[in-house]
């Protein structure tokens, strides 16, 4: 059994990791941290996880078991502190924070408003999207797990495949449940009365997931750029919204092509993803809905074209394929397992 | 007092008309129809409207009082039958259906899947958006009330004013509560279990409100066109989504300019709408939310520009400014009243 | 016009008072306080209330206009401070807090965990439930407005009329939306994620509204008692629950009779409330639902008996008949107006 | 592996059975029926269950594999037809309908409005509540799986143990999400607009689960009786309500004792359930909430006493312990497995 250490296991992502790892035949959590819950057993904090009765929360500072794979479900600043130490000790590390997703220092610091204190590690950090970087991940000791919004946007754009260089512009309108919108329980903006029977956009043209999408959706080509950037590459816009639900992200992606939309795009993408265990291309964009992907590691896609336009709708569970599920998928690859292990059923 | 007849008063829009007219100092409902509820008094159907204790539902076929202003809150086909008859009898008619909003017959029949049996009336039908056609409405006997989605999209685009001819392309992503998405209570697709904790797009590139927006948002210029249309004019796309809430429509409108976005757009639009009683331009797009406009006749707007892009977020209550409220605003103008009459407080 | 002062106008109840007073033909808010919002105009805090553009929030400490009727929508402790001062100055005072609802000092201090610093005013405070104390209210200078839960429980029990002395025991199970459960927006227990798709009981056998119900539902008879009290009178239990909705309280009231339930109870109660403008007895308990009373000042009732048991279901809007609406109803009576004035339509 | 046949697998309960059986190490679905979905594979109907890609829906009439354990997730009338045939063929049968829960024919036909065509099988049907009838279930060929409401009410009452004969009266107020309230998706009463931001009681003093609770909660004692029944035994009342959520039932159970409530009830019940794998007694009734039990097979309990009254709050997931989970627990016992098998994690 692979011993697992989870730092920041007291949060939503940590709970999701624990939930899925219950079913993993080859891995088992042996060390978890939460400064807030230190000393408590898992069921004291998460009553719905009774099988972890013998597992107690430690403090971040405590040493994790040798040879364990370390998941960092910690805030950005904490990951910047922990990652170097754990790598130094020879742990395999999967960071679920945003700290190592953007390979451009200025861009990171601009969008995260945080100084990057461990940028020398950046070239060791493999971006943990198996559908794009599978081989690199298999040999990686350090994986930066993608953000939830980027996962739902990068995958459909990546699997345009050869057609990617015909893209003139991409406009993404994304909608997330509260568990994906980064709201802490104590935050008044996420009170029942501020969210229920309401809807709004946030961080318009400012969201930190934007450069992550712009860079990783164009691997091997000039990356997408923001409208303010004076570099080559097509413009990509991203606007997030807060849905009055708990989990799931649906993204409506409008692609403008330089000429007519490829006539065989549906077949082209179907072929491109045919080997991917967690991607499903449905036969119409209206069939893509959050109910189909909630509590699964799947990404559902549907598209329709007209003239020079294609609209792709994608849906994921932000806590699974958008966080914990993808992290386990990465661990599977890093440890030489079938990447589906423990991920087909919650 | 202006006598009001409401056809199809048993539906959501009819109920909203009755709700608002309670406070109208110059108008009073005297005749209402609903084949389903014929014979019942208003509070038998709508217990929350006890003040209409003496008003009973008649059948559509029954004659409405002479000289009354007729609101048609009826299905498209029913409006096509009723409008000619009522106009013939000399009634002022305000049609809340979609039957007379699109002045191009082929376009109407393509998007509505319905043959237009009264197209000869089309040139008498004034599109009932006071902010654009105020003077025409004042002298009109027949007004076609705008759709809910178009109201939230056309107004921000119209008030780009002189800058409208700098627009290269417009992409609208709209999200509506169930009361605006046309779901009947009996429709399984609108069951609690299919809507709650869910989200999806619908009628992608096919929604009947698309041509209405494309035509009326460009009054006096080449109209917006669909990507499949071989005519002049910039492309405008519209994608509707179903929110798991009851009322409100939020639209995220991405404008691509031919060059840089106008630097003074905020001031420009603030000036353009300064005289408009029901438009509010907030100082950031994040402040625009459904809670601010629900149960009001207001349209809230917020914008941000970057490079050649401007994103405008708009919010309305689909049942008020998107239906009943705007219809009353039109009636006020047709009857020589201050258009705000009865609309400042529900 | 009656000049109105509202202390604590920045909260949910204050906003509801402002909302309803828009339509009041005889009263107008002229002075409102909120230490948090001091200096701002009403629409700055409540955008949905544009008609109060000229009304600004003052601080609690500032003097309110002479001759104005003062509504206290303030916390218990603040009402205890303000009431004596305002009464001293000759204002008519309507207190919406819980400070003057319980005429037994020990009971108040036990359930509110607060020392009563103005108990000498208690005998001047008329309990503001018009259906029971109408004549007293007409002549009162100081009214204590009932709690939201008590309003939905006391009224059905009071209108048992002559049958009240046949009651052996009463068990009330009440469910409230978040706006009635006293949750502040900042309170983590009222975050979207803690309330949505969840349900729970709270303050079991400890809620401060219990003695209020026990005392006022039995006016003129031995009052109801808690199971721990060694006094005469039938036992009455009250258990509150938190509903994942915004507004409304539904109470399920189980009455055990000393003998068989009165055969004519439906007719008996229908007769008893026939003159009451805001009570509606429906023909079955299943028809009583929150949707029928939300945003109205009505109390809906329905009942069914079997053997020695009667179950009465009641529904109110906690912010209207349970707070602001009833307060305005009291003001109408205190000022010699028809009590329905301004309350038939929101 | 135990071969499993599921009749009526296309409904909510069928889907829940399939979901849980994914993790069962000793059992596997081999035959499922749904006249509506006949011919389709499971993922065609339930996309979230991709692992059943090779399992297709058959028609009810088709023969199920020899030696398979048959789960009937079918309507009452269908179970009355299928059970005799399947038992005749020697199958072990677990019926999840209400057809065999009430051992009194008149009572069944009165509350279900259905003639009982197979009452001769009644004495072979073991009531499938392991905590009460564990030994009988181990040797049973035919188990009648309890209703969702009864599960949450019977268990706390049963584990009063020796104190059960001190009970004078029980009043149960139960609240269920839509998946437990028997609403079909097509039913207008369960439309989003009729359920959302609403709450109501239903079937007051008429619900078919009432006699099931009255009989099985008093095994070995005079059963509880309805207020209309002239037999011995304490009165038990049950009132169901519809919550605007998807899953979970919370029951508030008021017990009136003949004398003072037992002082050691908390310890007494803790001891009584100490061996039960799926019962949890929390240290206060306020801690019992639906979020703790959703998607688990647990029953959470909390209690508080005062004078002659005890209030017990119970929470279950209606689709798990209230249906599919308990059915699997029964199958485990019938097949000689540890009853927890496959039920600790979804």
mmCIF file with all atom_site columns, C-alpha atoms in Angstrom, chain D residues 153-278:
data_model
loop_
_atom_site.group_PDB
_atom_site.id
_atom_site.type_symbol
_atom_site.label_atom_id
_atom_site.label_alt_id
_atom_site.label_comp_id
_atom_site.label_asym_id
_atom_site.label_entity_id
_atom_site.label_seq_id
_atom_site.pdbx_PDB_ins_code
_atom_site.Cartn_x
_atom_site.Cartn_y
_atom_site.Cartn_z
_atom_site.occupancy
_atom_site.B_iso_or_equiv
_atom_site.pdbx_formal_charge
_atom_site.auth_seq_id
_atom_site.auth_comp_id
_atom_site.auth_asym_id
_atom_site.auth_atom_id
_atom_site.pdbx_PDB_model_num
ATOM 1   C CA . UNK D 1 153 ? -39.024 6.750  13.771  1.00 0.00 ? 153 UNK D CA 1
ATOM 2   C CA . UNK D 1 154 ? -39.096 3.088  14.782  1.00 0.00 ? 154 UNK D CA 1
ATOM 3   C CA . UNK D 1 155 ? -35.420 2.783  15.703  1.00 0.00 ? 155 UNK D CA 1
ATOM 4   C CA . UNK D 1 156 ? -35.295 5.511  18.374  1.00 0.00 ? 156 UNK D CA 1
ATOM 5   C CA . UNK D 1 157 ? -38.566 4.258  19.872  1.00 0.00 ? 157 UNK D CA 1
ATOM 6   C CA . UNK D 1 158 ? -37.439 0.626  19.877  1.00 0.00 ? 158 UNK D CA 1
ATOM 7   C CA . UNK D 1 159 ? -34.210 1.431  21.705  1.00 0.00 ? 159 UNK D CA 1
ATOM 8   C CA . UNK D 1 160 ? -36.056 3.002  24.594  1.00 0.00 ? 160 UNK D CA 1
ATOM 9   C CA . UNK D 1 161 ? -35.853 -0.651 25.615  1.00 0.00 ? 161 UNK D CA 1
ATOM 10  C CA . UNK D 1 162 ? -37.241 -1.386 29.070  1.00 0.00 ? 162 UNK D CA 1
ATOM 11  C CA . UNK D 1 163 ? -38.579 2.151  29.268  1.00 0.00 ? 163 UNK D CA 1
ATOM 12  C CA . UNK D 1 164 ? -40.985 1.550  26.391  1.00 0.00 ? 164 UNK D CA 1
ATOM 13  C CA . UNK D 1 165 ? -43.817 0.591  28.735  1.00 0.00 ? 165 UNK D CA 1
ATOM 14  C CA . UNK D 1 166 ? -43.545 3.921  30.532  1.00 0.00 ? 166 UNK D CA 1
ATOM 15  C CA . UNK D 1 167 ? -44.504 5.777  27.353  1.00 0.00 ? 167 UNK D CA 1
ATOM 16  C CA . UNK D 1 168 ? -47.874 7.523  27.486  1.00 0.00 ? 168 UNK D CA 1
ATOM 17  C CA . UNK D 1 169 ? -47.916 9.047  23.978  1.00 0.00 ? 169 UNK D CA 1
ATOM 18  C CA . UNK D 1 170 ? -45.671 9.755  20.996  1.00 0.00 ? 170 UNK D CA 1
ATOM 19  C CA . UNK D 1 171 ? -45.981 12.616 18.509  1.00 0.00 ? 171 UNK D CA 1
ATOM 20  C CA . UNK D 1 172 ? -43.745 12.513 15.439  1.00 0.00 ? 172 UNK D CA 1
ATOM 21  C CA . UNK D 1 173 ? -43.181 15.466 13.118  1.00 0.00 ? 173 UNK D CA 1
ATOM 22  C CA . UNK D 1 174 ? -41.146 14.296 10.111  1.00 0.00 ? 174 UNK D CA 1
ATOM 23  C CA . UNK D 1 175 ? -39.621 16.277 7.236   1.00 0.00 ? 175 UNK D CA 1
ATOM 24  C CA . UNK D 1 176 ? -38.396 14.683 4.009   1.00 0.00 ? 176 UNK D CA 1
ATOM 25  C CA . UNK D 1 177 ? -36.556 15.814 0.899   1.00 0.00 ? 177 UNK D CA 1
ATOM 26  C CA . UNK D 1 178 ? -38.317 15.294 -2.443  1.00 0.00 ? 178 UNK D CA 1
ATOM 27  C CA . UNK D 1 179 ? -36.632 11.951 -3.129  1.00 0.00 ? 179 UNK D CA 1
ATOM 28  C CA . UNK D 1 180 ? -38.370 10.539 -0.050  1.00 0.00 ? 180 UNK D CA 1
ATOM 29  C CA . UNK D 1 181 ? -41.740 12.157 -0.533  1.00 0.00 ? 181 UNK D CA 1
ATOM 30  C CA . UNK D 1 182 ? -42.702 9.912  -3.412  1.00 0.00 ? 182 UNK D CA 1
ATOM 31  C CA . UNK D 1 183 ? -42.913 12.633 -6.003  1.00 0.00 ? 183 UNK D CA 1
ATOM 32  C CA . UNK D 1 184 ? -42.553 11.590 -9.614  1.00 0.00 ? 184 UNK D CA 1
ATOM 33  C CA . UNK D 1 185 ? -40.570 13.946 -11.805 1.00 0.00 ? 185 UNK D CA 1
ATOM 34  C CA . UNK D 1 186 ? -43.642 14.604 -13.948 1.00 0.00 ? 186 UNK D CA 1
ATOM 35  C CA . UNK D 1 187 ? -45.804 15.535 -10.974 1.00 0.00 ? 187 UNK D CA 1
ATOM 36  C CA . UNK D 1 188 ? -46.589 19.274 -11.044 1.00 0.00 ? 188 UNK D CA 1
ATOM 37  C CA . UNK D 1 189 ? -46.624 19.267 -7.244  1.00 0.00 ? 189 UNK D CA 1
ATOM 38  C CA . UNK D 1 190 ? -42.921 18.482 -7.389  1.00 0.00 ? 190 UNK D CA 1
ATOM 39  C CA . UNK D 1 191 ? -41.993 21.123 -9.951  1.00 0.00 ? 191 UNK D CA 1
ATOM 40  C CA . UNK D 1 192 ? -39.121 23.433 -9.010  1.00 0.00 ? 192 UNK D CA 1
ATOM 41  C CA . UNK D 1 193 ? -41.525 26.321 -8.717  1.00 0.00 ? 193 UNK D CA 1
ATOM 42  C CA . UNK D 1 194 ? -43.889 24.471 -6.343  1.00 0.00 ? 194 UNK D CA 1
ATOM 43  C CA . UNK D 1 195 ? -41.154 23.140 -4.040  1.00 0.00 ? 195 UNK D CA 1
ATOM 44  C CA . UNK D 1 196 ? -38.418 25.799 -4.036  1.00 0.00 ? 196 UNK D CA 1
ATOM 45  C CA . UNK D 1 197 ? -38.675 28.488 -1.303  1.00 0.00 ? 197 UNK D CA 1
ATOM 46  C CA . UNK D 1 198 ? -41.750 26.618 -0.030  1.00 0.00 ? 198 UNK D CA 1
ATOM 47  C CA . UNK D 1 199 ? -42.711 24.161 2.717   1.00 0.00 ? 199 UNK D CA 1
ATOM 48  C CA . UNK D 1 200 ? -45.899 22.262 3.553   1.00 0.00 ? 200 UNK D CA 1
ATOM 49  C CA . UNK D 1 201 ? -47.351 19.294 5.409   1.00 0.00 ? 201 UNK D CA 1
ATOM 50  C CA . UNK D 1 202 ? -49.100 16.515 3.459   1.00 0.00 ? 202 UNK D CA 1
ATOM 51  C CA . UNK D 1 203 ? -51.365 13.512 4.147   1.00 0.00 ? 203 UNK D CA 1
ATOM 52  C CA . UNK D 1 204 ? -52.040 14.848 7.649   1.00 0.00 ? 204 UNK D CA 1
ATOM 53  C CA . UNK D 1 205 ? -53.322 11.944 9.827   1.00 0.00 ? 205 UNK D CA 1
ATOM 54  C CA . UNK D 1 206 ? -53.552 9.826  6.646   1.00 0.00 ? 206 UNK D CA 1
ATOM 55  C CA . UNK D 1 207 ? -50.014 8.754  5.690   1.00 0.00 ? 207 UNK D CA 1
ATOM 56  C CA . UNK D 1 208 ? -49.578 5.043  4.929   1.00 0.00 ? 208 UNK D CA 1
ATOM 57  C CA . UNK D 1 209 ? -46.382 4.840  6.966   1.00 0.00 ? 209 UNK D CA 1
ATOM 58  C CA . UNK D 1 210 ? -48.298 5.554  10.179  1.00 0.00 ? 210 UNK D CA 1
ATOM 59  C CA . UNK D 1 211 ? -49.528 2.020  10.950  1.00 0.00 ? 211 UNK D CA 1
ATOM 60  C CA . UNK D 1 212 ? -46.119 0.623  9.975   1.00 0.00 ? 212 UNK D CA 1
ATOM 61  C CA . UNK D 1 213 ? -44.545 2.744  12.724  1.00 0.00 ? 213 UNK D CA 1
ATOM 62  C CA . UNK D 1 214 ? -47.328 2.008  15.214  1.00 0.00 ? 214 UNK D CA 1
ATOM 63  C CA . UNK D 1 215 ? -46.895 -1.731 14.831  1.00 0.00 ? 215 UNK D CA 1
ATOM 64  C CA . UNK D 1 216 ? -43.139 -2.274 14.520  1.00 0.00 ? 216 UNK D CA 1
ATOM 65  C CA . UNK D 1 217 ? -41.954 0.279  17.099  1.00 0.00 ? 217 UNK D CA 1
ATOM 66  C CA . UNK D 1 218 ? -43.624 -1.740 19.872  1.00 0.00 ? 218 UNK D CA 1
ATOM 67  C CA . UNK D 1 219 ? -42.559 -5.270 19.055  1.00 0.00 ? 219 UNK D CA 1
ATOM 68  C CA . UNK D 1 220 ? -43.578 -7.426 22.022  1.00 0.00 ? 220 UNK D CA 1
ATOM 69  C CA . UNK D 1 221 ? -45.851 -4.800 23.588  1.00 0.00 ? 221 UNK D CA 1
ATOM 70  C CA . UNK D 1 222 ? -49.333 -3.522 22.855  1.00 0.00 ? 222 UNK D CA 1
ATOM 71  C CA . UNK D 1 223 ? -48.687 -1.657 19.618  1.00 0.00 ? 223 UNK D CA 1
ATOM 72  C CA . UNK D 1 224 ? -49.109 2.099  19.312  1.00 0.00 ? 224 UNK D CA 1
ATOM 73  C CA . UNK D 1 225 ? -52.542 3.100  18.084  1.00 0.00 ? 225 UNK D CA 1
ATOM 74  C CA . UNK D 1 226 ? -54.062 5.903  16.081  1.00 0.00 ? 226 UNK D CA 1
ATOM 75  C CA . UNK D 1 227 ? -56.366 8.302  17.967  1.00 0.00 ? 227 UNK D CA 1
ATOM 76  C CA . UNK D 1 228 ? -59.313 6.743  16.148  1.00 0.00 ? 228 UNK D CA 1
ATOM 77  C CA . UNK D 1 229 ? -58.566 3.132  17.150  1.00 0.00 ? 229 UNK D CA 1
ATOM 78  C CA . UNK D 1 230 ? -60.416 1.570  20.073  1.00 0.00 ? 230 UNK D CA 1
ATOM 79  C CA . UNK D 1 231 ? -57.653 -0.801 21.187  1.00 0.00 ? 231 UNK D CA 1
ATOM 80  C CA . UNK D 1 232 ? -55.114 -0.803 23.980  1.00 0.00 ? 232 UNK D CA 1
ATOM 81  C CA . UNK D 1 233 ? -51.740 0.858  23.595  1.00 0.00 ? 233 UNK D CA 1
ATOM 82  C CA . UNK D 1 234 ? -50.460 4.430  23.629  1.00 0.00 ? 234 UNK D CA 1
ATOM 83  C CA . UNK D 1 235 ? -51.354 6.888  20.888  1.00 0.00 ? 235 UNK D CA 1
ATOM 84  C CA . UNK D 1 236 ? -48.734 7.588  18.208  1.00 0.00 ? 236 UNK D CA 1
ATOM 85  C CA . UNK D 1 237 ? -49.176 10.414 15.693  1.00 0.00 ? 237 UNK D CA 1
ATOM 86  C CA . UNK D 1 238 ? -47.142 10.960 12.535  1.00 0.00 ? 238 UNK D CA 1
ATOM 87  C CA . UNK D 1 239 ? -47.137 14.084 10.317  1.00 0.00 ? 239 UNK D CA 1
ATOM 88  C CA . UNK D 1 240 ? -44.947 14.237 7.169   1.00 0.00 ? 240 UNK D CA 1
ATOM 89  C CA . UNK D 1 241 ? -43.722 17.431 5.496   1.00 0.00 ? 241 UNK D CA 1
ATOM 90  C CA . UNK D 1 242 ? -41.977 18.217 2.181   1.00 0.00 ? 242 UNK D CA 1
ATOM 91  C CA . UNK D 1 243 ? -38.541 19.879 2.458   1.00 0.00 ? 243 UNK D CA 1
ATOM 92  C CA . UNK D 1 244 ? -37.132 21.869 -0.490  1.00 0.00 ? 244 UNK D CA 1
ATOM 93  C CA . UNK D 1 245 ? -34.037 19.646 -0.653  1.00 0.00 ? 245 UNK D CA 1
ATOM 94  C CA . UNK D 1 246 ? -33.184 16.408 -2.446  1.00 0.00 ? 246 UNK D CA 1
ATOM 95  C CA . UNK D 1 247 ? -32.325 13.763 0.164   1.00 0.00 ? 247 UNK D CA 1
ATOM 96  C CA . UNK D 1 248 ? -32.728 13.134 3.878   1.00 0.00 ? 248 UNK D CA 1
ATOM 97  C CA . UNK D 1 249 ? -35.409 12.764 6.525   1.00 0.00 ? 249 UNK D CA 1
ATOM 98  C CA . UNK D 1 250 ? -35.270 14.465 9.899   1.00 0.00 ? 250 UNK D CA 1
ATOM 99  C CA . UNK D 1 251 ? -37.845 13.376 12.494  1.00 0.00 ? 251 UNK D CA 1
ATOM 100 C CA . UNK D 1 252 ? -38.667 15.252 15.676  1.00 0.00 ? 252 UNK D CA 1
ATOM 101 C CA . UNK D 1 253 ? -40.144 12.757 18.110  1.00 0.00 ? 253 UNK D CA 1
ATOM 102 C CA . UNK D 1 254 ? -41.904 14.013 21.237  1.00 0.00 ? 254 UNK D CA 1
ATOM 103 C CA . UNK D 1 255 ? -42.327 11.343 23.883  1.00 0.00 ? 255 UNK D CA 1
ATOM 104 C CA . UNK D 1 256 ? -44.679 11.958 26.779  1.00 0.00 ? 256 UNK D CA 1
ATOM 105 C CA . UNK D 1 257 ? -43.950 9.631  29.712  1.00 0.00 ? 257 UNK D CA 1
ATOM 106 C CA . UNK D 1 258 ? -46.488 8.409  32.256  1.00 0.00 ? 258 UNK D CA 1
ATOM 107 C CA . UNK D 1 259 ? -44.207 9.917  34.924  1.00 0.00 ? 259 UNK D CA 1
ATOM 108 C CA . UNK D 1 260 ? -40.918 11.816 34.848  1.00 0.00 ? 260 UNK D CA 1
ATOM 109 C CA . UNK D 1 261 ? -38.569 11.073 31.937  1.00 0.00 ? 261 UNK D CA 1
ATOM 110 C CA . UNK D 1 262 ? -35.949 8.459  32.875  1.00 0.00 ? 262 UNK D CA 1
ATOM 111 C CA . UNK D 1 263 ? -32.944 10.344 34.278  1.00 0.00 ? 263 UNK D CA 1
ATOM 112 C CA . UNK D 1 264 ? -30.450 7.992  32.632  1.00 0.00 ? 264 UNK D CA 1
ATOM 113 C CA . UNK D 1 265 ? -32.046 7.845  29.188  1.00 0.00 ? 265 UNK D CA 1
ATOM 114 C CA . UNK D 1 266 ? -28.942 9.042  27.318  1.00 0.00 ? 266 UNK D CA 1
ATOM 115 C CA . UNK D 1 267 ? -26.739 6.364  28.942  1.00 0.00 ? 267 UNK D CA 1
ATOM 116 C CA . UNK D 1 268 ? -29.523 3.799  28.674  1.00 0.00 ? 268 UNK D CA 1
ATOM 117 C CA . UNK D 1 269 ? -29.873 4.279  24.911  1.00 0.00 ? 269 UNK D CA 1
ATOM 118 C CA . UNK D 1 270 ? -26.122 4.581  24.381  1.00 0.00 ? 270 UNK D CA 1
ATOM 119 C CA . UNK D 1 271 ? -25.751 1.167  25.981  1.00 0.00 ? 271 UNK D CA 1
ATOM 120 C CA . UNK D 1 272 ? -28.676 -0.306 24.063  1.00 0.00 ? 272 UNK D CA 1
ATOM 121 C CA . UNK D 1 273 ? -27.252 0.678  20.660  1.00 0.00 ? 273 UNK D CA 1
ATOM 122 C CA . UNK D 1 274 ? -23.574 0.171  21.494  1.00 0.00 ? 274 UNK D CA 1
ATOM 123 C CA . UNK D 1 275 ? -23.417 -2.959 19.346  1.00 0.00 ? 275 UNK D CA 1
ATOM 124 C CA . UNK D 1 276 ? -25.348 -1.493 16.431  1.00 0.00 ? 276 UNK D CA 1
ATOM 125 C CA . UNK D 1 277 ? -23.061 -0.688 13.480  1.00 0.00 ? 277 UNK D CA 1
ATOM 126 C CA . UNK D 1 278 ? -25.292 1.964  11.927  1.00 0.00 ? 278 UNK D CA 1
#
